[in-house]
Tab-separated table of N, CA and C in Angstrom:
chain	number	residue	atom	x	y	z
C	1	LEU	N	73.847	51.958	99.522
C	1	LEU	CA	74.292	53.608	99.441
C	1	LEU	C	75.243	53.653	101.029
C	2	GLN	N	76.361	54.391	101.024
C	2	GLN	CA	76.873	54.161	102.235
C	2	GLN	C	77.207	55.858	102.456
C	3	GLY	N	76.694	56.228	103.463
C	3	GLY	CA	76.599	57.582	103.587
C	3	GLY	C	76.548	58.477	102.549
C	4	CYS	N	77.316	59.389	102.295
C	4	CYS	CA	76.955	60.236	100.896
C	4	CYS	C	77.985	59.960	100.199
C	5	ARG	N	79.196	59.255	100.494
C	5	ARG	CA	80.243	58.748	99.633
C	5	ARG	C	79.773	58.347	98.212
C	6	GLY	N	80.263	59.102	97.091
C	6	GLY	CA	80.032	58.710	95.534
C	6	GLY	C	78.641	58.962	95.608
C	7	VAL	N	77.688	59.942	96.028
C	7	VAL	CA	76.308	60.175	96.015
C	7	VAL	C	76.408	61.470	95.414
C	8	MET	N	76.825	62.076	96.577
C	8	MET	CA	76.906	63.759	96.418
C	8	MET	C	78.070	64.233	97.747
C	9	GLU	N	78.152	65.941	97.503
C	9	GLU	CA	79.476	66.204	98.384
C	9	GLU	C	78.969	67.553	98.583
C	10	LEU	N	79.446	67.910	99.709
C	10	LEU	CA	79.224	69.121	100.188
C	10	LEU	C	80.397	70.271	99.618
C	11	LYS	N	79.565	71.362	99.410
C	11	LYS	CA	80.325	72.394	98.248
C	11	LYS	C	80.069	73.715	99.617
C	12	THR	N	80.880	74.317	99.642
C	12	THR	CA	80.290	75.522	100.841
C	12	THR	C	80.859	76.685	99.977
C	13	LYS	N	80.418	78.063	100.180
C	13	LYS	CA	80.892	79.105	99.626
C	13	LYS	C	80.569	80.178	100.505
C	14	ILE	N	81.987	80.642	100.958
C	14	ILE	CA	81.954	82.014	102.130
C	14	ILE	C	82.122	83.361	101.269
C	15	TYR	N	81.083	83.783	102.079
C	15	TYR	CA	81.316	85.618	101.723
C	15	TYR	C	81.130	86.481	102.415
C	16	LEU	N	81.752	87.855	102.731
C	16	LEU	CA	81.649	88.542	103.053
C	16	LEU	C	80.674	89.320	102.535
C	17	VAL	N	79.560	90.019	103.523
C	17	VAL	CA	78.869	91.091	102.860
C	17	VAL	C	78.857	92.416	103.578
C	18	ASP	N	78.720	93.384	103.038
C	18	ASP	CA	78.292	94.706	103.663
C	18	ASP	C	76.830	95.038	104.017
C	19	GLU	N	77.044	96.264	104.897
C	19	GLU	CA	75.615	96.632	105.336
C	19	GLU	C	74.596	96.680	103.885
C	20	GLU	N	74.740	96.497	102.851
C	20	GLU	CA	73.604	96.394	101.965
C	20	GLU	C	73.598	95.332	101.281
C	21	ASP	N	74.065	93.921	101.786
C	21	ASP	CA	74.389	92.837	101.658
C	21	ASP	C	74.476	92.446	100.253
C	22	ASP	N	75.516	93.460	99.904
C	22	ASP	CA	76.670	92.976	98.586
C	22	ASP	C	77.958	92.150	99.380
C	23	LYS	N	78.285	91.452	98.216
C	23	LYS	CA	79.545	90.720	98.452
C	23	LYS	C	80.294	91.501	98.363
C	24	PHE	N	81.618	91.423	99.100
C	24	PHE	CA	83.005	92.391	99.044
C	24	PHE	C	84.357	91.449	99.387
C	25	MET	N	84.168	90.322	99.532
C	25	MET	CA	85.280	89.394	99.950
C	25	MET	C	84.488	87.881	99.938
C	26	GLY	N	85.321	86.741	99.251
C	26	GLY	CA	85.306	85.958	98.765
C	26	GLY	C	86.398	84.855	98.515
C	27	ILE	N	86.243	83.695	97.730
C	27	ILE	CA	87.365	83.071	97.593
C	27	ILE	C	88.013	83.747	95.831
C	28	GLY	N	87.042	84.536	95.326
C	28	GLY	CA	87.731	85.111	94.216
C	28	GLY	C	88.538	86.322	94.495
C	29	VAL	N	88.234	87.036	95.226
C	29	VAL	CA	88.952	87.951	95.873
C	29	VAL	C	90.239	87.599	96.591
C	30	LEU	N	90.010	86.367	97.394
C	30	LEU	CA	91.352	85.993	97.708
C	30	LEU	C	92.762	85.216	96.946
C	31	TRP	N	91.861	84.639	96.041
C	31	TRP	CA	92.725	84.498	94.646
C	31	TRP	C	93.526	85.237	93.794
C	32	LEU	N	92.958	86.474	93.921
C	32	LEU	CA	93.020	87.464	92.965
C	32	LEU	C	94.414	88.150	94.045
C	33	LEU	N	93.865	88.246	95.283
C	33	LEU	CA	95.090	89.092	96.000
C	33	LEU	C	96.348	88.353	96.022
C	34	GLN	N	95.849	86.726	96.259
C	34	GLN	CA	97.313	85.607	96.137
C	34	GLN	C	98.336	85.780	95.509
C	35	GLU	N	97.220	85.996	93.785
C	35	GLU	CA	98.096	85.985	92.526
C	35	GLU	C	98.971	87.629	92.915
C	36	VAL	N	98.112	88.486	93.292
C	36	VAL	CA	98.867	89.833	93.325
C	36	VAL	C	100.044	89.857	94.371
C	37	ALA	N	100.086	89.009	95.198
C	37	ALA	CA	101.256	88.950	95.775
C	37	ALA	C	102.526	88.070	95.114
C	38	GLY	N	101.968	87.704	94.430
C	38	GLY	CA	102.970	86.775	93.616
C	38	GLY	C	102.991	87.319	92.511
C	39	THR	N	102.537	87.801	91.791
C	39	THR	CA	103.321	88.998	90.585
C	39	THR	C	103.206	89.871	90.642
C	40	GLN	N	103.389	90.348	91.711
C	40	GLN	CA	103.016	92.307	91.612
C	40	GLN	C	102.849	93.036	90.901
C	41	SER	N	101.392	92.437	90.264
C	41	SER	CA	100.707	93.317	89.402
C	41	SER	C	99.359	92.839	89.247
C	42	LEU	N	98.406	93.828	89.216
C	42	LEU	CA	97.001	93.607	89.732
C	42	LEU	C	96.552	93.182	87.867
C	43	ASN	N	97.293	93.897	87.074
C	43	ASN	CA	97.011	93.176	85.384
C	43	ASN	C	97.512	91.778	85.121
C	44	LYS	N	98.391	91.588	85.874
C	44	LYS	CA	99.188	90.285	85.283
C	44	LYS	C	97.978	89.109	86.407
C	45	ALA	N	97.929	89.451	87.521
C	45	ALA	CA	96.958	89.111	88.364
C	45	ALA	C	95.372	88.188	87.953
C	46	ALA	N	95.241	89.410	87.304
C	46	ALA	CA	93.921	89.533	86.554
C	46	ALA	C	94.354	88.237	85.388
C	47	ALA	N	95.051	88.601	84.643
C	47	ALA	CA	95.185	87.463	83.170
C	47	ALA	C	95.392	86.307	84.112
C	48	ASN	N	96.042	86.019	84.664
C	48	ASN	CA	96.394	84.290	85.263
C	48	ASN	C	95.294	84.182	86.089
C	49	LEU	N	94.168	85.101	86.451
C	49	LEU	CA	92.588	84.482	86.655
C	49	LEU	C	91.725	84.211	85.614
C	50	GLY	N	91.852	84.805	84.470
C	50	GLY	CA	91.094	85.176	83.829
C	50	GLY	C	89.843	85.839	83.320
C	51	ILE	N	90.240	86.684	84.266
C	51	ILE	CA	89.568	87.383	84.216
C	51	ILE	C	89.786	89.117	83.846
C	52	SER	N	89.207	90.099	83.866
C	52	SER	CA	89.283	91.562	83.085
C	52	SER	C	89.943	92.211	83.976
C	53	TYR	N	91.040	93.479	83.929
C	53	TYR	CA	91.671	94.102	84.588
C	53	TYR	C	90.992	95.062	85.155
C	54	THR	N	89.781	95.460	84.739
C	54	THR	CA	88.514	96.208	85.165
C	54	THR	C	87.821	95.439	86.469
C	55	LYS	N	87.467	94.347	86.005
C	55	LYS	CA	86.836	93.323	87.229
C	55	LYS	C	87.536	93.258	88.615
C	56	ALA	N	89.219	92.697	88.142
C	56	ALA	CA	89.915	92.964	89.410
C	56	ALA	C	89.922	94.164	90.072
C	57	PHE	N	90.094	95.234	89.386
C	57	PHE	CA	90.184	96.568	89.912
C	57	PHE	C	88.593	96.924	90.781
C	58	ASN	N	87.599	96.441	89.884
C	58	ASN	CA	86.673	96.676	90.803
C	58	ASN	C	86.176	95.523	92.354
C	59	MET	N	87.240	94.587	91.843
C	59	MET	CA	87.041	93.982	93.076
C	59	MET	C	87.655	94.601	94.478
C	60	VAL	N	88.825	94.667	94.097
C	60	VAL	CA	89.775	95.615	94.794
C	60	VAL	C	89.102	96.773	95.267
C	61	LYS	N	88.647	97.947	94.635
C	61	LYS	CA	88.257	98.681	95.183
C	61	LYS	C	86.902	98.778	95.823
C	62	ASN	N	85.664	97.239	95.624
C	62	ASN	CA	84.936	96.902	96.434
C	62	ASN	C	85.580	96.760	98.194
C	63	LEU	N	86.264	95.651	97.798
C	63	LEU	CA	87.176	95.478	99.521
C	63	LEU	C	87.536	96.438	100.150
C	64	GLU	N	88.226	97.500	99.672
C	64	GLU	CA	88.881	98.595	100.347
C	64	GLU	C	87.800	99.494	100.745
C	65	LYS	N	86.318	99.707	99.900
C	65	LYS	CA	85.939	100.263	100.343
C	65	LYS	C	84.827	99.708	101.685
C	66	ALA	N	84.884	98.448	101.681
C	66	ALA	CA	83.884	98.159	102.228
C	66	ALA	C	84.566	97.906	103.508
C	67	LEU	N	86.195	97.617	104.119
C	67	LEU	CA	87.044	97.436	105.010
C	67	LEU	C	87.357	99.127	105.189
C	68	GLY	N	87.727	99.778	104.504
C	68	GLY	CA	87.605	101.333	104.761
C	68	GLY	C	89.191	101.189	104.737
C	69	LYS	N	89.865	100.583	104.498
C	69	LYS	CA	91.600	100.487	104.440
C	69	LYS	C	91.999	100.169	103.199
C	70	GLU	N	93.147	100.349	102.682
C	70	GLU	CA	93.616	100.299	101.559
C	70	GLU	C	94.358	98.772	101.473
C	71	VAL	N	94.391	97.910	100.604
C	71	VAL	CA	94.873	96.885	100.557
C	71	VAL	C	95.701	96.468	99.202
C	72	LEU	N	96.066	97.387	98.694
C	72	LEU	CA	96.724	97.220	97.748
C	72	LEU	C	97.870	98.646	97.554
C	73	LEU	N	98.938	98.351	97.092
C	73	LEU	CA	99.575	99.947	96.697
C	73	LEU	C	99.786	99.912	95.553
C	74	ARG	N	99.297	100.888	94.739
C	74	ARG	CA	99.634	101.030	93.350
C	74	ARG	C	100.990	101.468	93.072
C	75	LYS	N	101.351	100.931	91.831
C	75	LYS	CA	102.633	101.494	91.780
C	75	LYS	C	102.396	102.566	89.856
C	76	LYS	N	102.761	103.518	90.150
C	76	LYS	CA	102.571	104.336	88.943
C	76	LYS	C	104.220	104.776	88.367
C	77	GLY	N	104.154	104.565	86.921
C	77	GLY	CA	105.583	105.022	86.595
C	77	GLY	C	106.371	103.853	86.856
C	78	GLY	N	107.915	104.346	86.061
C	78	GLY	CA	108.792	102.935	85.555
C	78	GLY	C	108.725	103.061	84.631
C	79	SER	N	109.485	101.982	84.237
C	79	SER	CA	109.881	101.377	82.525
C	79	SER	C	108.597	100.757	82.158
C	80	THR	N	107.949	99.731	82.784
C	80	THR	CA	106.660	99.069	82.957
C	80	THR	C	105.481	99.675	83.248
C	81	ARG	N	105.617	100.947	84.171
C	81	ARG	CA	104.117	101.651	83.748
C	81	ARG	C	102.834	100.886	84.975
C	82	GLU	N	103.593	99.459	85.719
C	82	GLU	CA	102.700	99.105	86.137
C	82	GLU	C	103.125	98.584	87.846
C	83	GLY	N	102.054	98.153	88.403
C	83	GLY	CA	102.671	97.248	89.426
C	83	GLY	C	101.764	97.528	90.980
C	84	ALA	N	101.898	96.473	91.675
C	84	ALA	CA	100.955	96.594	92.805
C	84	ALA	C	101.367	95.473	93.427
C	85	THR	N	101.293	95.929	94.830
C	85	THR	CA	101.909	95.005	96.041
C	85	THR	C	101.040	95.228	97.039
C	86	LEU	N	100.818	94.088	98.127
C	86	LEU	CA	100.001	94.356	99.158
C	86	LEU	C	100.734	95.234	100.090
C	87	THR	N	99.570	96.139	100.787
C	87	THR	CA	99.441	96.881	101.931
C	87	THR	C	100.186	96.006	103.266
C	88	ASP	N	100.558	96.131	104.112
C	88	ASP	CA	100.873	95.490	105.318
C	88	ASP	C	99.847	94.869	105.734
C	89	PHE	N	98.994	95.993	105.676
C	89	PHE	CA	97.647	95.473	106.133
C	89	PHE	C	96.695	94.678	105.286
C	90	GLY	N	96.830	94.692	104.065
C	90	GLY	CA	96.277	93.996	102.840
C	90	GLY	C	97.062	92.608	103.243
C	91	SER	N	98.192	92.695	103.438
C	91	SER	CA	98.898	91.108	103.477
C	91	SER	C	98.651	90.558	104.905
C	92	ASP	N	98.267	91.000	105.988
C	92	ASP	CA	97.653	90.539	107.404
C	92	ASP	C	96.328	90.493	107.024
C	93	PHE	N	95.415	90.986	106.284
C	93	PHE	CA	94.244	90.607	106.048
C	93	PHE	C	94.045	89.346	104.959
C	94	LEU	N	94.797	89.128	104.348
C	94	LEU	CA	94.947	87.867	103.400
C	94	LEU	C	95.109	86.853	104.138
C	95	ALA	N	95.972	86.666	105.010
C	95	ALA	CA	96.430	85.349	105.877
C	95	ALA	C	95.255	85.498	106.980
C	96	LEU	N	94.610	85.974	107.214
C	96	LEU	CA	93.664	86.027	108.533
C	96	LEU	C	92.248	85.612	107.470
C	97	TYR	N	91.671	86.068	106.548
C	97	TYR	CA	90.772	85.865	105.953
C	97	TYR	C	91.142	84.127	105.196
C	98	ASP	N	91.971	83.773	104.961
C	98	ASP	CA	92.502	82.910	104.209
C	98	ASP	C	92.452	81.625	105.510
C	99	GLU	N	92.900	82.003	106.420
C	99	GLU	CA	92.686	81.135	107.920
C	99	GLU	C	91.587	80.657	108.317
C	100	PHE	N	90.781	81.965	108.406
C	100	PHE	CA	89.344	81.574	108.552
C	100	PHE	C	88.149	80.984	107.615
C	101	GLN	N	88.259	81.344	106.406
C	101	GLN	CA	88.098	80.432	105.351
C	101	GLN	C	88.102	78.952	105.023
C	102	LYS	N	89.234	78.356	105.560
C	102	LYS	CA	89.588	77.036	105.681
C	102	LYS	C	89.245	76.837	106.921
C	103	SER	N	89.353	77.031	107.953
C	103	SER	CA	88.836	76.758	109.157
C	103	SER	C	87.238	76.592	109.301
C	104	ALA	N	86.617	77.503	108.565
C	104	ALA	CA	85.103	77.609	108.565
C	104	ALA	C	84.645	76.358	107.951
C	105	LYS	N	85.411	76.148	106.374
C	105	LYS	CA	84.740	75.041	105.966
C	105	LYS	C	85.189	73.514	106.526
C	106	LYS	N	86.495	73.537	106.958
C	106	LYS	CA	86.839	72.247	107.972
C	106	LYS	C	85.346	72.184	109.098
C	107	SER	N	84.930	73.246	109.505
C	107	SER	CA	84.228	72.981	110.580
C	107	SER	C	83.208	72.256	110.174
C	108	MET	N	82.707	72.069	108.580
C	108	MET	CA	81.486	71.449	108.426
C	108	MET	C	81.701	70.554	108.172
C	109	GLU	N	82.846	69.673	108.268
C	109	GLU	CA	82.790	68.288	107.712
C	109	GLU	C	82.640	67.461	108.835
C	110	ALA	N	82.086	67.447	110.033
C	110	ALA	CA	81.743	66.709	111.148
C	110	ALA	C	80.016	66.772	110.791
C	111	PRO	N	79.288	68.120	110.668
C	111	PRO	CA	77.784	67.978	110.509
C	111	PRO	C	77.380	67.302	109.230
C	112	TYR	N	78.201	67.488	108.635
C	112	TYR	CA	78.124	66.799	107.192
C	112	TYR	C	78.479	65.418	106.903
C	113	ARG	N	79.273	64.868	108.161
C	113	ARG	CA	79.502	63.302	108.168
C	113	ARG	C	78.344	62.863	108.958
C	114	GLU	N	77.603	63.290	109.909
C	114	GLU	CA	76.368	63.121	110.888
C	114	GLU	C	75.157	63.149	109.822
C	115	PHE	N	75.170	64.086	108.792
C	115	PHE	CA	74.187	64.205	107.689
C	115	PHE	C	73.966	62.700	107.250
C	116	CYS	N	75.251	62.527	106.327
C	116	CYS	CA	75.508	61.256	105.208
C	116	CYS	C	74.757	60.010	106.358
C	117	ASP	N	75.503	60.054	107.391
C	117	ASP	CA	74.909	58.758	108.079
C	117	ASP	C	73.527	58.864	108.333
C	118	ARG	N	72.953	59.485	108.952
C	118	ARG	CA	71.854	60.020	109.118
C	118	ARG	C	70.704	59.488	107.963
C	119	LEU	N	71.471	60.204	106.492
C	119	LEU	CA	70.599	60.118	105.437
C	119	LEU	C	70.680	58.551	105.013
C	120	ALA	N	72.287	57.982	105.418
C	120	ALA	CA	72.083	56.355	104.912
C	120	ALA	C	70.935	55.786	105.789
C	121	ASP	N	70.837	56.135	107.003
C	121	ASP	CA	70.003	55.205	107.490
C	121	ASP	C	68.338	55.466	107.316
C	122	LEU	N	68.306	56.760	106.906
C	122	LEU	CA	66.576	57.081	106.446
C	122	LEU	C	66.756	56.449	105.261
C	123	MET	N	67.386	56.137	104.361
C	123	MET	CA	67.159	55.307	103.207
C	123	MET	C	67.260	53.952	103.380
C	124	LYS	N	67.594	53.360	104.480
C	124	LYS	CA	67.356	51.857	104.340
C	124	LYS	C	65.666	51.748	104.926
C	125	GLU	N	65.033	52.885	105.587
C	125	GLU	CA	63.950	52.838	106.230
C	125	GLU	C	62.966	52.249	104.909
């Protein structure tokens, strides 16, 4: 056994929760907003991620409620009758959250390596 390599790996999940301890932001909402930014459509973004439009809509609604700010501009009308883009706030929030979650996960690497080393020592006893 050499540390934890090959035996186990660390998986972290980061969520932001509201005062009722309900999740409103995590990797799924991040992926959804990234897809909306790319497709300019909540419907297409949901389809690309394999979730229902209703679920995607509720994810965005919960995020906006918790933040007290709109993250999406929904377009109505036109020939396709669909469309959504990130608000300036939504775009800035998306970038900020993505940077935060990557940094938070990276900060777990050193403690995990230390854990693995100490586990390897413990296993030798």
